[in-house]
Amino acid sequence: MIEKNVNNLKELHWACRRGMLELDVLLGNFLKEAYPDLSLTDKASFVELLTHPDPVLFAWLLGQIQPDDQALAHIVTLIRHHAQSRI
């Protein structure tokens, strides 16, 4: 289980390591490049996001489905925008 400490970057780095390379890249780049500048609320949402299974994360991040929770939907949008900005 992910520790709820939003400042434990080492633990978050390992939590971003998933079973799918695409998720590793999306989440890892976001953690490294965008996460430090997030609000505490958004950081907590990112930590919560990492508790979900890979197929759900993949569907959310590819825009196939949207999380019901507004905070999760917001962090998914931030991650998707970050990924698009890197292209």
mmCIF file with all atom_site columns, C-alpha atoms in Angstrom:
data_model
loop_
_atom_site.group_PDB
_atom_site.id
_atom_site.type_symbol
_atom_site.label_atom_id
_atom_site.label_alt_id
_atom_site.label_comp_id
_atom_site.label_asym_id
_atom_site.label_entity_id
_atom_site.label_seq_id
_atom_site.pdbx_PDB_ins_code
_atom_site.Cartn_x
_atom_site.Cartn_y
_atom_site.Cartn_z
_atom_site.occupancy
_atom_site.B_iso_or_equiv
_atom_site.pdbx_formal_charge
_atom_site.auth_seq_id
_atom_site.auth_comp_id
_atom_site.auth_asym_id
_atom_site.auth_atom_id
_atom_site.pdbx_PDB_model_num
ATOM 1  C CA . MET A 1 1  ? 0.000   0.000  0.000   1.00 0.00 ? 1  MET A CA 1
ATOM 2  C CA . ILE A 1 2  ? 1.243   3.451  -0.839  1.00 0.00 ? 2  ILE A CA 1
ATOM 3  C CA . GLU A 1 3  ? 2.109   5.566  2.161   1.00 0.00 ? 3  GLU A CA 1
ATOM 4  C CA . LYS A 1 4  ? -0.119  8.637  2.226   1.00 0.00 ? 4  LYS A CA 1
ATOM 5  C CA . ASN A 1 5  ? 2.901   10.920 2.594   1.00 0.00 ? 5  ASN A CA 1
ATOM 6  C CA . VAL A 1 6  ? 2.793   12.971 -0.584  1.00 0.00 ? 6  VAL A CA 1
ATOM 7  C CA . ASN A 1 7  ? 6.428   14.031 -0.114  1.00 0.00 ? 7  ASN A CA 1
ATOM 8  C CA . ASN A 1 8  ? 7.916   10.519 -0.139  1.00 0.00 ? 8  ASN A CA 1
ATOM 9  C CA . LEU A 1 9  ? 9.218   10.725 -3.709  1.00 0.00 ? 9  LEU A CA 1
ATOM 10 C CA . LYS A 1 10 ? 11.200  7.504  -3.434  1.00 0.00 ? 10 LYS A CA 1
ATOM 11 C CA . GLU A 1 11 ? 8.085   5.516  -2.564  1.00 0.00 ? 11 GLU A CA 1
ATOM 12 C CA . LEU A 1 12 ? 6.044   7.316  -5.217  1.00 0.00 ? 12 LEU A CA 1
ATOM 13 C CA . HIS A 1 13 ? 8.717   6.555  -7.814  1.00 0.00 ? 13 HIS A CA 1
ATOM 14 C CA . TRP A 1 14 ? 8.371   2.843  -7.090  1.00 0.00 ? 14 TRP A CA 1
ATOM 15 C CA . ALA A 1 15 ? 4.578   3.091  -7.093  1.00 0.00 ? 15 ALA A CA 1
ATOM 16 C CA . CYS A 1 16 ? 4.780   4.578  -10.602 1.00 0.00 ? 16 CYS A CA 1
ATOM 17 C CA . ARG A 1 17 ? 6.575   1.423  -11.774 1.00 0.00 ? 17 ARG A CA 1
ATOM 18 C CA . ARG A 1 18 ? 3.723   -0.597 -13.206 1.00 0.00 ? 18 ARG A CA 1
ATOM 19 C CA . GLY A 1 19 ? 3.235   -3.759 -15.221 1.00 0.00 ? 19 GLY A CA 1
ATOM 20 C CA . MET A 1 20 ? 2.797   -1.774 -18.429 1.00 0.00 ? 20 MET A CA 1
ATOM 21 C CA . LEU A 1 21 ? 5.614   0.237  -19.979 1.00 0.00 ? 21 LEU A CA 1
ATOM 22 C CA . GLU A 1 22 ? 3.175   2.898  -21.160 1.00 0.00 ? 22 GLU A CA 1
ATOM 23 C CA . LEU A 1 23 ? 2.045   3.535  -17.592 1.00 0.00 ? 23 LEU A CA 1
ATOM 24 C CA . ASP A 1 24 ? 5.636   3.551  -16.344 1.00 0.00 ? 24 ASP A CA 1
ATOM 25 C CA . VAL A 1 25 ? 6.483   6.292  -18.828 1.00 0.00 ? 25 VAL A CA 1
ATOM 26 C CA . LEU A 1 26 ? 3.345   8.404  -18.313 1.00 0.00 ? 26 LEU A CA 1
ATOM 27 C CA . LEU A 1 27 ? 3.388   8.242  -14.521 1.00 0.00 ? 27 LEU A CA 1
ATOM 28 C CA . GLY A 1 28 ? 7.162   8.401  -14.103 1.00 0.00 ? 28 GLY A CA 1
ATOM 29 C CA . ASN A 1 29 ? 7.568   11.450 -16.322 1.00 0.00 ? 29 ASN A CA 1
ATOM 30 C CA . PHE A 1 30 ? 4.677   13.186 -14.590 1.00 0.00 ? 30 PHE A CA 1
ATOM 31 C CA . LEU A 1 31 ? 6.153   12.459 -11.157 1.00 0.00 ? 31 LEU A CA 1
ATOM 32 C CA . LYS A 1 32 ? 9.561   13.748 -12.167 1.00 0.00 ? 32 LYS A CA 1
ATOM 33 C CA . GLU A 1 33 ? 8.515   16.811 -14.142 1.00 0.00 ? 33 GLU A CA 1
ATOM 34 C CA . ALA A 1 34 ? 5.112   18.020 -12.918 1.00 0.00 ? 34 ALA A CA 1
ATOM 35 C CA . TYR A 1 35 ? 4.428   16.518 -9.490  1.00 0.00 ? 35 TYR A CA 1
ATOM 36 C CA . PRO A 1 36 ? 6.745   18.859 -7.511  1.00 0.00 ? 36 PRO A CA 1
ATOM 37 C CA . ASP A 1 37 ? 4.711   21.898 -8.608  1.00 0.00 ? 37 ASP A CA 1
ATOM 38 C CA . LEU A 1 38 ? 1.286   20.429 -7.760  1.00 0.00 ? 38 LEU A CA 1
ATOM 39 C CA . SER A 1 39 ? -0.891  21.631 -4.907  1.00 0.00 ? 39 SER A CA 1
ATOM 40 C CA . LEU A 1 40 ? -1.140  19.376 -1.849  1.00 0.00 ? 40 LEU A CA 1
ATOM 41 C CA . THR A 1 41 ? -4.648  18.423 -2.958  1.00 0.00 ? 41 THR A CA 1
ATOM 42 C CA . ASP A 1 42 ? -3.459  17.349 -6.406  1.00 0.00 ? 42 ASP A CA 1
ATOM 43 C CA . LYS A 1 43 ? -0.516  15.478 -4.884  1.00 0.00 ? 43 LYS A CA 1
ATOM 44 C CA . ALA A 1 44 ? -2.940  13.568 -2.656  1.00 0.00 ? 44 ALA A CA 1
ATOM 45 C CA . SER A 1 45 ? -5.070  12.777 -5.729  1.00 0.00 ? 45 SER A CA 1
ATOM 46 C CA . PHE A 1 46 ? -2.005  11.453 -7.549  1.00 0.00 ? 46 PHE A CA 1
ATOM 47 C CA . VAL A 1 47 ? -1.174  9.208  -4.578  1.00 0.00 ? 47 VAL A CA 1
ATOM 48 C CA . GLU A 1 48 ? -4.771  7.963  -4.598  1.00 0.00 ? 48 GLU A CA 1
ATOM 49 C CA . LEU A 1 49 ? -4.606  7.386  -8.353  1.00 0.00 ? 49 LEU A CA 1
ATOM 50 C CA . LEU A 1 50 ? -1.646  5.052  -7.888  1.00 0.00 ? 50 LEU A CA 1
ATOM 51 C CA . THR A 1 51 ? -3.750  2.706  -5.757  1.00 0.00 ? 51 THR A CA 1
ATOM 52 C CA . HIS A 1 52 ? -5.876  1.713  -8.769  1.00 0.00 ? 52 HIS A CA 1
ATOM 53 C CA . PRO A 1 53 ? -5.111  -1.310 -10.964 1.00 0.00 ? 53 PRO A CA 1
ATOM 54 C CA . ASP A 1 54 ? -3.212  -0.975 -14.220 1.00 0.00 ? 54 ASP A CA 1
ATOM 55 C CA . PRO A 1 55 ? -6.142  -1.680 -16.589 1.00 0.00 ? 55 PRO A CA 1
ATOM 56 C CA . VAL A 1 56 ? -8.192  1.071  -14.948 1.00 0.00 ? 56 VAL A CA 1
ATOM 57 C CA . LEU A 1 57 ? -5.282  3.542  -15.033 1.00 0.00 ? 57 LEU A CA 1
ATOM 58 C CA . PHE A 1 58 ? -4.614  2.695  -18.662 1.00 0.00 ? 58 PHE A CA 1
ATOM 59 C CA . ALA A 1 59 ? -8.246  3.305  -19.636 1.00 0.00 ? 59 ALA A CA 1
ATOM 60 C CA . TRP A 1 60 ? -8.338  6.580  -17.702 1.00 0.00 ? 60 TRP A CA 1
ATOM 61 C CA . LEU A 1 61 ? -5.060  7.904  -19.075 1.00 0.00 ? 61 LEU A CA 1
ATOM 62 C CA . LEU A 1 62 ? -5.942  6.986  -22.650 1.00 0.00 ? 62 LEU A CA 1
ATOM 63 C CA . GLY A 1 63 ? -9.304  8.705  -22.297 1.00 0.00 ? 63 GLY A CA 1
ATOM 64 C CA . GLN A 1 64 ? -11.332 5.547  -22.842 1.00 0.00 ? 64 GLN A CA 1
ATOM 65 C CA . ILE A 1 65 ? -13.241 6.162  -19.607 1.00 0.00 ? 65 ILE A CA 1
ATOM 66 C CA . GLN A 1 66 ? -13.328 8.957  -17.036 1.00 0.00 ? 66 GLN A CA 1
ATOM 67 C CA . PRO A 1 67 ? -13.058 8.480  -13.260 1.00 0.00 ? 67 PRO A CA 1
ATOM 68 C CA . ASP A 1 68 ? -16.286 9.168  -11.379 1.00 0.00 ? 68 ASP A CA 1
ATOM 69 C CA . ASP A 1 69 ? -14.383 10.974 -8.634  1.00 0.00 ? 69 ASP A CA 1
ATOM 70 C CA . GLN A 1 70 ? -13.788 14.614 -9.637  1.00 0.00 ? 70 GLN A CA 1
ATOM 71 C CA . ALA A 1 71 ? -10.385 14.840 -7.936  1.00 0.00 ? 71 ALA A CA 1
ATOM 72 C CA . LEU A 1 72 ? -9.176  11.748 -9.795  1.00 0.00 ? 72 LEU A CA 1
ATOM 73 C CA . ALA A 1 73 ? -10.639 13.071 -13.045 1.00 0.00 ? 73 ALA A CA 1
ATOM 74 C CA . HIS A 1 74 ? -8.695  16.295 -12.519 1.00 0.00 ? 74 HIS A CA 1
ATOM 75 C CA . ILE A 1 75 ? -5.353  14.560 -11.905 1.00 0.00 ? 75 ILE A CA 1
ATOM 76 C CA . VAL A 1 76 ? -5.943  12.303 -14.922 1.00 0.00 ? 76 VAL A CA 1
ATOM 77 C CA . THR A 1 77 ? -6.485  15.429 -17.023 1.00 0.00 ? 77 THR A CA 1
ATOM 78 C CA . LEU A 1 78 ? -3.257  16.945 -15.691 1.00 0.00 ? 78 LEU A CA 1
ATOM 79 C CA . ILE A 1 79 ? -1.301  13.786 -16.518 1.00 0.00 ? 79 ILE A CA 1
ATOM 80 C CA . ARG A 1 80 ? -2.780  13.603 -20.019 1.00 0.00 ? 80 ARG A CA 1
ATOM 81 C CA . HIS A 1 81 ? -1.999  17.281 -20.688 1.00 0.00 ? 81 HIS A CA 1
ATOM 82 C CA . HIS A 1 82 ? 1.538   16.798 -19.408 1.00 0.00 ? 82 HIS A CA 1
ATOM 83 C CA . ALA A 1 83 ? 2.053   13.822 -21.720 1.00 0.00 ? 83 ALA A CA 1
ATOM 84 C CA . GLN A 1 84 ? 0.675   15.748 -24.700 1.00 0.00 ? 84 GLN A CA 1
ATOM 85 C CA . SER A 1 85 ? 2.973   18.684 -23.951 1.00 0.00 ? 85 SER A CA 1
ATOM 86 C CA . ARG A 1 86 ? 5.992   16.378 -24.286 1.00 0.00 ? 86 ARG A CA 1
ATOM 87 C CA . ILE A 1 87 ? 5.157   15.454 -27.896 1.00 0.00 ? 87 ILE A CA 1
#
